[in-house]
Short mmCIF file of C-alpha atoms and ligand atoms in Angstrom, two decimals:
data_model
loop_
_atom_site.label_atom_id
_atom_site.label_comp_id
_atom_site.label_asym_id
_atom_site.label_seq_id
_atom_site.Cartn_x
_atom_site.Cartn_y
_atom_site.Cartn_z
CA MET C 1 6.16 -25.21 8.70
CA LYS C 2 7.01 -26.49 12.52
CA GLU C 3 4.89 -26.20 15.09
CA GLU C 4 7.33 -24.66 17.96
CA PHE C 5 7.80 -22.07 14.83
CA TYR C 6 4.40 -20.67 14.29
CA GLN C 7 4.20 -20.40 18.10
CA GLU C 8 7.33 -18.27 17.87
CA LEU C 9 6.32 -16.55 14.74
CA VAL C 10 3.03 -15.80 16.38
CA ALA C 11 5.11 -14.59 19.50
CA ILE C 12 7.08 -12.36 16.97
CA ARG C 13 4.10 -10.89 15.60
CA HIS C 14 1.89 -10.16 18.58
CA LYS C 15 4.87 -7.91 20.10
CA ILE C 16 5.68 -6.25 16.63
CA HIS C 17 1.45 -5.54 16.76
CA SER C 18 1.94 -4.50 20.36
CA ARG C 19 4.82 -1.71 19.46
CA PRO C 20 3.19 -0.07 16.48
CA GLU C 21 5.16 3.12 14.80
CA LEU C 22 4.45 5.55 11.89
CA SER C 23 6.15 5.38 8.48
CA TRP C 24 10.07 6.98 9.60
CA GLN C 25 9.49 6.27 13.03
CA GLU C 26 10.32 2.53 12.96
CA VAL C 27 13.25 2.77 15.02
CA GLU C 28 12.13 -0.30 17.55
CA THR C 29 11.09 -2.47 15.00
CA THR C 30 13.70 -1.56 13.06
CA ASP C 31 15.66 -3.20 15.92
CA PHE C 32 13.69 -6.04 16.34
CA ILE C 33 13.84 -7.24 13.11
CA LYS C 34 17.80 -7.08 13.02
CA LYS C 35 17.95 -9.01 16.26
CA ASN C 36 16.08 -11.68 15.03
CA LEU C 37 17.63 -11.78 11.51
CA ILE C 38 20.97 -11.96 13.83
CA SER C 39 20.00 -14.35 15.85
CA TRP C 40 19.87 -16.97 12.80
CA GLY C 41 22.60 -15.77 10.66
CA ILE C 42 21.61 -14.31 8.38
CA GLU C 43 23.72 -11.49 6.44
CA ILE C 44 22.59 -7.66 7.24
CA LEU C 45 23.00 -5.23 4.26
CA GLU C 46 24.74 -1.96 5.21
CA THR C 47 21.90 0.86 4.60
CA PRO C 48 21.93 4.87 4.26
CA LEU C 49 17.79 3.98 5.35
CA LYS C 50 17.06 5.69 8.72
CA THR C 51 14.76 2.69 9.52
CA GLY C 52 13.85 -0.41 7.68
CA VAL C 53 16.31 -3.42 7.31
CA ILE C 54 18.08 -4.79 4.10
CA ALA C 55 19.25 -8.60 4.21
CA GLN C 56 20.24 -11.10 1.71
CA ILE C 57 20.65 -14.71 2.42
CA GLY C 58 22.60 -17.07 -0.54
CA GLN C 59 25.21 -16.22 -2.76
CA PRO C 60 24.63 -13.58 -5.80
CA GLU C 61 27.77 -14.25 -7.53
CA LYS C 62 26.40 -17.78 -8.05
CA GLY C 63 23.40 -16.48 -10.26
CA LYS C 64 20.61 -14.40 -9.83
CA ILE C 65 19.45 -12.33 -7.33
CA ILE C 66 15.49 -12.12 -6.27
CA ALA C 67 14.42 -9.78 -3.83
CA LEU C 68 11.27 -10.33 -1.40
CA ARG C 69 9.40 -7.42 0.70
CA ALA C 70 7.26 -6.44 3.47
CA ASP C 71 6.83 -2.93 4.78
CA ILE C 72 6.35 -2.16 8.82
CA ASP C 73 5.06 1.22 9.05
CA ALA C 74 1.78 1.47 10.95
CA LEU C 75 -1.13 4.23 11.68
CA PRO C 76 -2.33 7.04 12.91
CA ILE C 77 -5.58 4.86 14.19
CA GLU C 78 -6.08 4.35 18.01
CA GLU C 79 -6.76 0.52 18.13
CA GLN C 80 -10.49 -0.81 18.55
CA THR C 81 -10.14 -4.70 18.21
CA GLY C 82 -9.38 -5.78 22.61
CA LEU C 83 -7.04 -8.38 21.27
CA PRO C 84 -4.53 -9.28 24.58
CA TYR C 85 -1.69 -7.87 22.29
CA ALA C 86 -3.28 -4.63 21.19
CA SER C 87 -1.18 -1.54 20.63
CA GLU C 88 0.44 -0.64 23.65
CA LYS C 89 0.76 3.05 21.63
CA ARG C 90 -2.69 5.19 22.71
CA GLY C 91 -3.22 6.44 18.47
CA THR C 92 -0.47 4.28 16.21
CA MET C 93 -2.11 0.74 15.52
CA HIS C 94 -1.31 -2.12 12.61
CA ALA C 95 -4.51 -1.17 11.06
CA CYS C 96 -3.53 -2.44 7.58
CA GLY C 97 -1.76 -5.76 8.49
CA HIS C 98 2.19 -4.45 8.26
CA ASP C 99 3.08 -6.40 11.19
CA PHE C 100 2.05 -9.73 9.83
CA HIS C 101 3.91 -8.91 6.12
CA THR C 102 6.72 -7.96 8.22
CA THR C 103 6.65 -11.63 10.68
CA ALA C 104 5.75 -13.28 7.42
CA LEU C 105 9.34 -12.21 5.67
CA LEU C 106 11.09 -12.91 9.09
CA GLY C 107 9.47 -16.37 9.10
CA ALA C 108 10.81 -17.12 5.60
CA ALA C 109 14.59 -15.27 6.17
CA TYR C 110 14.22 -18.08 8.93
CA GLU C 111 13.15 -20.96 6.33
CA LEU C 112 15.18 -19.47 3.04
CA LYS C 113 18.41 -19.33 6.21
CA GLN C 114 17.59 -23.53 6.77
CA ARG C 115 17.89 -23.99 2.96
CA GLU C 116 20.78 -21.60 2.12
CA ASP C 117 22.78 -24.41 0.26
CA SER C 118 19.64 -25.29 -2.33
CA LEU C 119 20.11 -21.86 -3.12
CA ASN C 120 21.59 -21.28 -7.07
CA GLY C 121 21.86 -17.58 -6.45
CA ALA C 122 20.87 -14.98 -3.66
CA VAL C 123 17.04 -13.36 -1.92
CA ARG C 124 17.40 -10.35 -0.84
CA LEU C 125 15.02 -9.04 2.03
CA VAL C 126 13.62 -6.10 2.31
CA PHE C 127 12.22 -4.27 5.32
CA GLN C 128 10.49 -1.42 3.93
CA PRO C 129 10.18 1.82 5.89
CA ALA C 130 6.91 4.06 5.73
CA GLU C 131 4.83 2.53 2.98
CA GLU C 132 1.46 4.32 4.49
CA VAL C 133 2.72 8.10 3.42
CA GLU C 134 5.90 8.95 2.46
CA PHE C 135 6.70 6.27 -0.64
CA GLY C 136 9.40 4.65 1.37
CA SER C 137 9.96 2.31 -1.84
CA ARG C 138 11.45 5.12 -3.63
CA ASP C 139 14.18 6.03 -0.96
CA VAL C 140 15.22 1.87 -1.11
CA VAL C 141 15.63 2.46 -4.85
CA LYS C 142 17.57 5.17 -4.69
CA ALA C 143 20.18 3.73 -2.13
CA GLY C 144 20.60 1.13 -4.85
CA HIS C 145 19.13 -1.98 -2.81
CA LEU C 146 17.39 -3.50 -5.65
CA ASP C 147 20.31 -2.76 -8.47
CA GLY C 148 21.05 -6.35 -10.06
CA VAL C 149 17.86 -8.00 -8.23
CA SER C 150 16.05 -9.71 -11.28
CA ALA C 151 12.71 -9.73 -10.03
CA ILE C 152 10.90 -9.06 -6.76
CA LEU C 153 7.36 -10.36 -4.93
CA GLY C 154 5.63 -8.24 -2.29
CA PHE C 155 1.34 -9.51 -0.80
CA HIS C 156 -0.60 -7.87 1.49
CA ASN C 157 -2.93 -9.40 3.45
CA HIS C 158 -6.63 -9.49 1.87
CA PRO C 159 -9.57 -10.02 4.97
CA ALA C 160 -12.01 -10.82 1.99
CA TYR C 161 -10.19 -14.25 1.24
CA PRO C 162 -10.23 -17.36 3.27
CA VAL C 163 -6.89 -17.66 5.45
CA GLY C 164 -5.01 -20.15 2.69
CA THR C 165 -5.82 -18.58 0.10
CA ILE C 166 -3.73 -16.48 -2.81
CA ALA C 167 -5.13 -14.06 -4.98
CA LEU C 168 -3.49 -13.11 -7.81
CA LYS C 169 -4.26 -11.96 -11.59
CA SER C 170 -1.97 -9.88 -13.97
CA GLY C 171 -1.27 -6.16 -14.97
CA GLY C 172 -2.90 -3.75 -12.56
CA ILE C 173 -3.71 -5.17 -8.94
CA MET C 174 -4.04 -1.83 -6.95
CA ALA C 175 -4.69 1.63 -8.42
CA ALA C 176 -2.71 4.56 -9.81
CA VAL C 177 -3.83 7.01 -7.16
CA ASP C 178 -4.17 11.01 -8.00
CA HIS C 179 -4.76 13.45 -5.07
CA PHE C 180 -6.09 16.74 -5.48
CA VAL C 181 -6.70 20.02 -3.84
CA VAL C 182 -8.69 23.04 -5.77
CA SER C 183 -9.02 26.28 -4.21
CA VAL C 184 -11.59 28.98 -5.48
CA ALA C 185 -12.00 32.29 -4.73
CA GLY C 186 -14.95 34.24 -5.19
CA VAL C 187 -15.81 37.44 -3.62
CA GLY C 188 -17.47 37.63 -0.08
CA GLY C 189 -20.34 40.08 1.28
CA HIS C 190 -23.38 40.04 3.16
CA ALA C 191 -24.96 37.25 2.79
CA ALA C 192 -28.80 39.26 2.15
CA GLU C 193 -26.61 40.80 -0.79
CA PRO C 194 -25.17 37.60 -2.98
CA HIS C 195 -25.91 40.21 -6.30
CA LEU C 196 -23.18 42.50 -4.87
CA ALA C 197 -20.65 39.09 -4.35
CA VAL C 198 -19.39 36.27 -6.17
CA ASP C 199 -20.55 33.07 -4.63
CA THR C 200 -17.50 30.87 -3.44
CA ILE C 201 -20.14 28.44 -1.90
CA VAL C 202 -22.50 27.82 -5.23
CA ALA C 203 -19.15 27.57 -7.43
CA ILE C 204 -17.53 24.58 -5.30
CA SER C 205 -20.97 22.68 -5.10
CA ALA C 206 -21.87 23.04 -9.16
CA LEU C 207 -18.04 22.05 -9.67
CA ILE C 208 -17.83 19.07 -7.25
CA ALA C 209 -21.68 18.14 -8.67
CA GLN C 210 -20.07 18.50 -12.41
CA LEU C 211 -17.16 16.11 -11.62
CA GLN C 212 -18.98 13.58 -10.69
CA THR C 213 -20.03 13.01 -14.41
CA VAL C 214 -16.64 12.89 -15.32
CA VAL C 215 -16.33 8.85 -14.41
CA SER C 216 -19.76 8.55 -15.04
CA ARG C 217 -20.08 9.82 -18.86
CA ASN C 218 -16.36 10.28 -19.88
CA VAL C 219 -15.19 7.28 -18.67
CA SER C 220 -15.93 3.69 -20.91
CA ALA C 221 -18.29 1.71 -18.95
CA ARG C 222 -15.02 -1.04 -19.59
CA GLU C 223 -12.49 0.63 -17.77
CA GLU C 224 -12.01 0.98 -13.96
CA ALA C 225 -12.04 4.62 -12.32
CA VAL C 226 -12.92 6.37 -9.28
CA LEU C 227 -13.01 9.66 -8.48
CA SER C 228 -14.24 10.99 -5.00
CA VAL C 229 -14.12 14.57 -3.20
CA THR C 230 -13.52 14.07 0.41
CA GLN C 231 -13.52 17.32 2.18
CA VAL C 232 -14.99 20.58 1.20
CA HIS C 233 -14.54 23.71 2.81
CA ALA C 234 -15.56 27.57 3.30
CA GLY C 235 -16.77 30.54 4.89
CA ASN C 236 -17.26 30.51 8.79
CA THR C 237 -20.67 31.99 9.85
CA TRP C 238 -24.10 31.59 9.24
CA ASN C 239 -24.66 35.67 7.09
CA VAL C 240 -21.48 35.72 5.08
CA LEU C 241 -20.36 34.65 2.07
CA PRO C 242 -16.92 33.88 2.12
CA ASN C 243 -13.88 34.91 -0.25
CA ASN C 244 -13.34 31.80 -1.24
CA GLY C 245 -12.65 27.81 0.10
CA PHE C 246 -11.07 24.84 -1.44
CA PHE C 247 -11.98 21.33 -1.63
CA GLU C 248 -9.77 18.11 -1.94
CA GLY C 249 -10.26 14.36 -2.92
CA THR C 250 -8.45 11.34 -4.77
CA ILE C 251 -8.63 9.55 -8.33
CA ARG C 252 -8.27 6.14 -8.34
CA THR C 253 -7.04 4.44 -12.26
CA PHE C 254 -5.42 1.42 -13.61
CA ASP C 255 -4.65 2.54 -16.82
CA ALA C 256 -2.31 5.49 -17.47
CA ASP C 257 -4.67 6.56 -20.26
CA THR C 258 -7.69 6.19 -18.37
CA ARG C 259 -5.71 8.41 -15.48
CA SER C 260 -4.41 11.44 -18.33
CA GLN C 261 -8.15 11.19 -19.82
CA ILE C 262 -10.03 12.07 -16.51
CA LYS C 263 -7.38 14.94 -15.28
CA GLN C 264 -7.76 16.39 -18.76
CA ARG C 265 -12.05 16.70 -18.06
CA PHE C 266 -11.34 17.71 -14.67
CA GLU C 267 -9.28 20.14 -15.76
CA GLU C 268 -11.57 20.95 -18.48
CA ILE C 269 -14.62 20.90 -16.06
CA VAL C 270 -12.92 23.46 -12.97
CA ASP C 271 -11.51 26.43 -15.58
CA ASN C 272 -14.39 26.37 -17.97
CA LEU C 273 -17.46 25.95 -14.77
CA SER C 274 -15.04 28.82 -12.99
CA LYS C 275 -14.60 30.80 -15.81
CA ALA C 276 -18.96 31.01 -15.99
CA LEU C 277 -19.15 31.30 -12.46
CA ARG C 278 -16.89 34.11 -12.31
CA VAL C 279 -14.90 32.36 -9.55
CA ASN C 280 -10.92 32.25 -9.48
CA SER C 281 -10.17 28.19 -9.00
CA LYS C 282 -6.37 26.96 -9.10
CA ILE C 283 -6.10 22.92 -9.02
CA GLU C 284 -3.46 21.68 -7.01
CA TRP C 285 -2.22 17.54 -8.13
CA LEU C 286 -0.41 15.82 -5.43
CA ASP C 287 1.97 13.05 -6.31
CA GLY C 288 0.80 9.59 -5.42
CA PRO C 289 1.45 5.92 -5.94
CA GLY C 290 1.09 4.32 -10.01
CA VAL C 291 -0.23 1.18 -10.64
CA THR C 292 0.76 -1.47 -9.03
CA PHE C 293 1.62 -3.94 -12.57
CA ASN C 294 1.87 -7.92 -12.57
CA ASP C 295 4.32 -8.83 -14.89
CA LYS C 296 2.48 -11.55 -16.81
CA THR C 297 5.11 -14.21 -17.30
CA LEU C 298 5.88 -13.60 -13.39
CA THR C 299 2.43 -13.85 -12.56
CA GLU C 300 1.91 -16.76 -14.61
CA LYS C 301 4.77 -18.86 -12.97
CA VAL C 302 4.16 -18.05 -9.27
CA VAL C 303 0.38 -18.72 -9.80
CA GLU C 304 1.20 -22.59 -11.12
CA ASN C 305 4.12 -22.29 -8.43
CA SER C 306 1.73 -21.60 -5.47
CA LYS C 307 -0.99 -24.01 -6.64
CA SER C 308 1.13 -26.51 -4.65
CA PHE C 309 0.57 -24.82 -1.16
CA ALA C 310 -2.73 -22.64 -1.64
CA ASN C 311 -5.85 -22.15 -2.62
CA VAL C 312 -4.67 -20.01 -6.25
CA VAL C 313 -7.86 -17.60 -6.82
CA GLU C 314 -8.10 -15.13 -9.23
CA ALA C 315 -7.89 -11.55 -7.54
CA LEU C 316 -10.48 -8.85 -8.06
CA ALA C 317 -8.25 -5.52 -8.40
CA SER C 318 -8.20 -3.32 -5.25
CA HIS C 319 -8.81 0.46 -5.96
CA GLY C 320 -6.26 1.60 -2.98
CA GLY C 321 -2.88 2.45 -3.61
CA GLU C 322 0.56 0.73 -2.58
CA ASP C 323 3.86 1.85 -2.73
CA PHE C 324 5.28 -1.85 -4.19
CA SER C 325 4.25 0.04 -7.89
CA THR C 326 7.55 1.74 -7.56
CA TYR C 327 8.89 -1.67 -8.06
CA SER C 328 6.62 -2.91 -10.45
CA HIS C 329 7.05 -0.04 -12.86
CA ILE C 330 11.70 -0.71 -12.88
CA LEU C 331 11.76 -4.61 -12.82
CA PRO C 332 9.38 -7.36 -13.24
CA GLY C 333 6.95 -7.83 -9.63
CA VAL C 334 4.46 -9.59 -8.47
CA PHE C 335 2.26 -8.52 -5.91
CA ALA C 336 0.28 -10.64 -4.31
CA PHE C 337 -2.97 -10.71 -1.67
CA VAL C 338 -2.87 -13.30 1.12
CA GLY C 339 -6.17 -13.90 2.80
CA SER C 340 -6.02 -13.28 6.32
CA ASN C 341 -10.11 -13.69 7.45
CA GLY C 342 -12.27 -15.19 4.73
CA ASP C 343 -14.82 -12.81 6.35
CA GLU C 344 -16.23 -10.04 3.57
CA ASN C 345 -17.83 -8.15 6.15
CA ALA C 346 -14.69 -8.01 7.93
CA PRO C 347 -13.83 -4.21 8.84
CA GLY C 348 -11.10 -3.97 6.43
CA TRP C 349 -7.62 -2.12 6.33
CA HIS C 350 -7.35 1.07 8.00
CA HIS C 351 -10.46 0.46 10.47
CA SER C 352 -9.49 0.58 14.43
CA SER C 353 -11.29 -2.66 14.39
CA PHE C 354 -8.80 -4.47 11.90
CA VAL C 355 -7.40 -7.92 12.59
CA VAL C 356 -5.48 -10.12 10.31
CA ARG C 357 -5.60 -13.78 11.74
CA ASP C 358 -2.19 -15.37 12.57
CA GLU C 359 -3.19 -19.10 10.86
CA ALA C 360 -2.30 -17.02 7.80
CA LEU C 361 1.02 -16.66 8.68
CA PRO C 362 1.89 -20.34 6.92
CA THR C 363 0.43 -19.29 3.63
CA ALA C 364 2.63 -16.12 3.47
CA VAL C 365 5.73 -17.13 4.64
CA GLN C 366 5.69 -19.81 1.89
CA TYR C 367 4.72 -17.62 -0.98
CA TYR C 368 7.75 -15.94 -0.14
CA VAL C 369 9.66 -19.19 0.13
CA ASN C 370 8.37 -21.13 -2.11
CA ASN C 371 8.76 -18.65 -4.58
CA ALA C 372 12.00 -17.20 -4.46
CA ILE C 373 13.23 -20.45 -4.62
CA MET C 374 11.38 -21.12 -7.98
CA LEU C 375 12.79 -17.78 -9.13
CA VAL C 376 16.54 -18.22 -7.95
CA ASN C 377 17.06 -21.61 -9.12
CA GLU C 378 14.94 -21.80 -12.57
NI1 NI G 1 -1.15 -1.36 3.91
#
């Protein structure tokens, strides 16, 4: 990458970083992406999406279409990095580095446009809105933007890997996410007369403790799984037993059988223990992304090809969720981690002090450009 263009990209990233927008509100970001693409002569495709940009380089009638995806939204977090280009919007921050992803795809768009004549097909650029909360990927699919596409590549910055590193593995690289809410109804009463009540708080405590045996006692030690309870609420004073309460949390898995086994044990424990403790419990399952799954053949190709410009290492799967999973379930996909810091103790994704180093941009751009050209032309 030419030094002059690198400096331009850094300026683009700092600009996007300073103007973060939440999911489905990425209006300014969308305009900024379009403005850059148009200035480089890149074709923007029609879309029914409220925010986000779909663009294309090359000639689809000549051959295959390969899609490159970057997410563009930010988070409701107050930035505390102290960076000169920190968020200008109170309470909103690019704390997951989607500003970096957006910039890398813009950089790739520019580089691919310079080499458009060498493409025996086309590259579709997907600047996807609403990754964080709203499944923007589903709307991209529903709009038909992946129709006729042969494969899709995406990545996430990863602060634990050094700049210049690409981490990859075939199979699950980011977890399936389940979100549960359990409401528990006992019978309220005076704190001094628990024998006349049914104690919701004792029941919730017992349920949470028992649920911790699912991963430790029911899931094979060879499988990866996490079950965390993250919010508990019951009662509002010291001398009254509450009528009801609730707790919620999340389950992370990489395998469909393990996922359904955990859900089954979860339901058995909640139903039967609630019966024994005489409370009425109701479980609500909320939809999260499935496993982000890397196609084996495609991953091998991307690993080999990426060795020419990056230090390629075997990725450790992340227990985080990623809505790229929507794509990798309908067509061959590869999702990589691009090293963005190299300090294992650096603040992680969704942290108010999270920082991505600019120096990681060239590797991210090359990941998109070199692999897209390889796949379009093979
Ligand atoms: Ni993210």
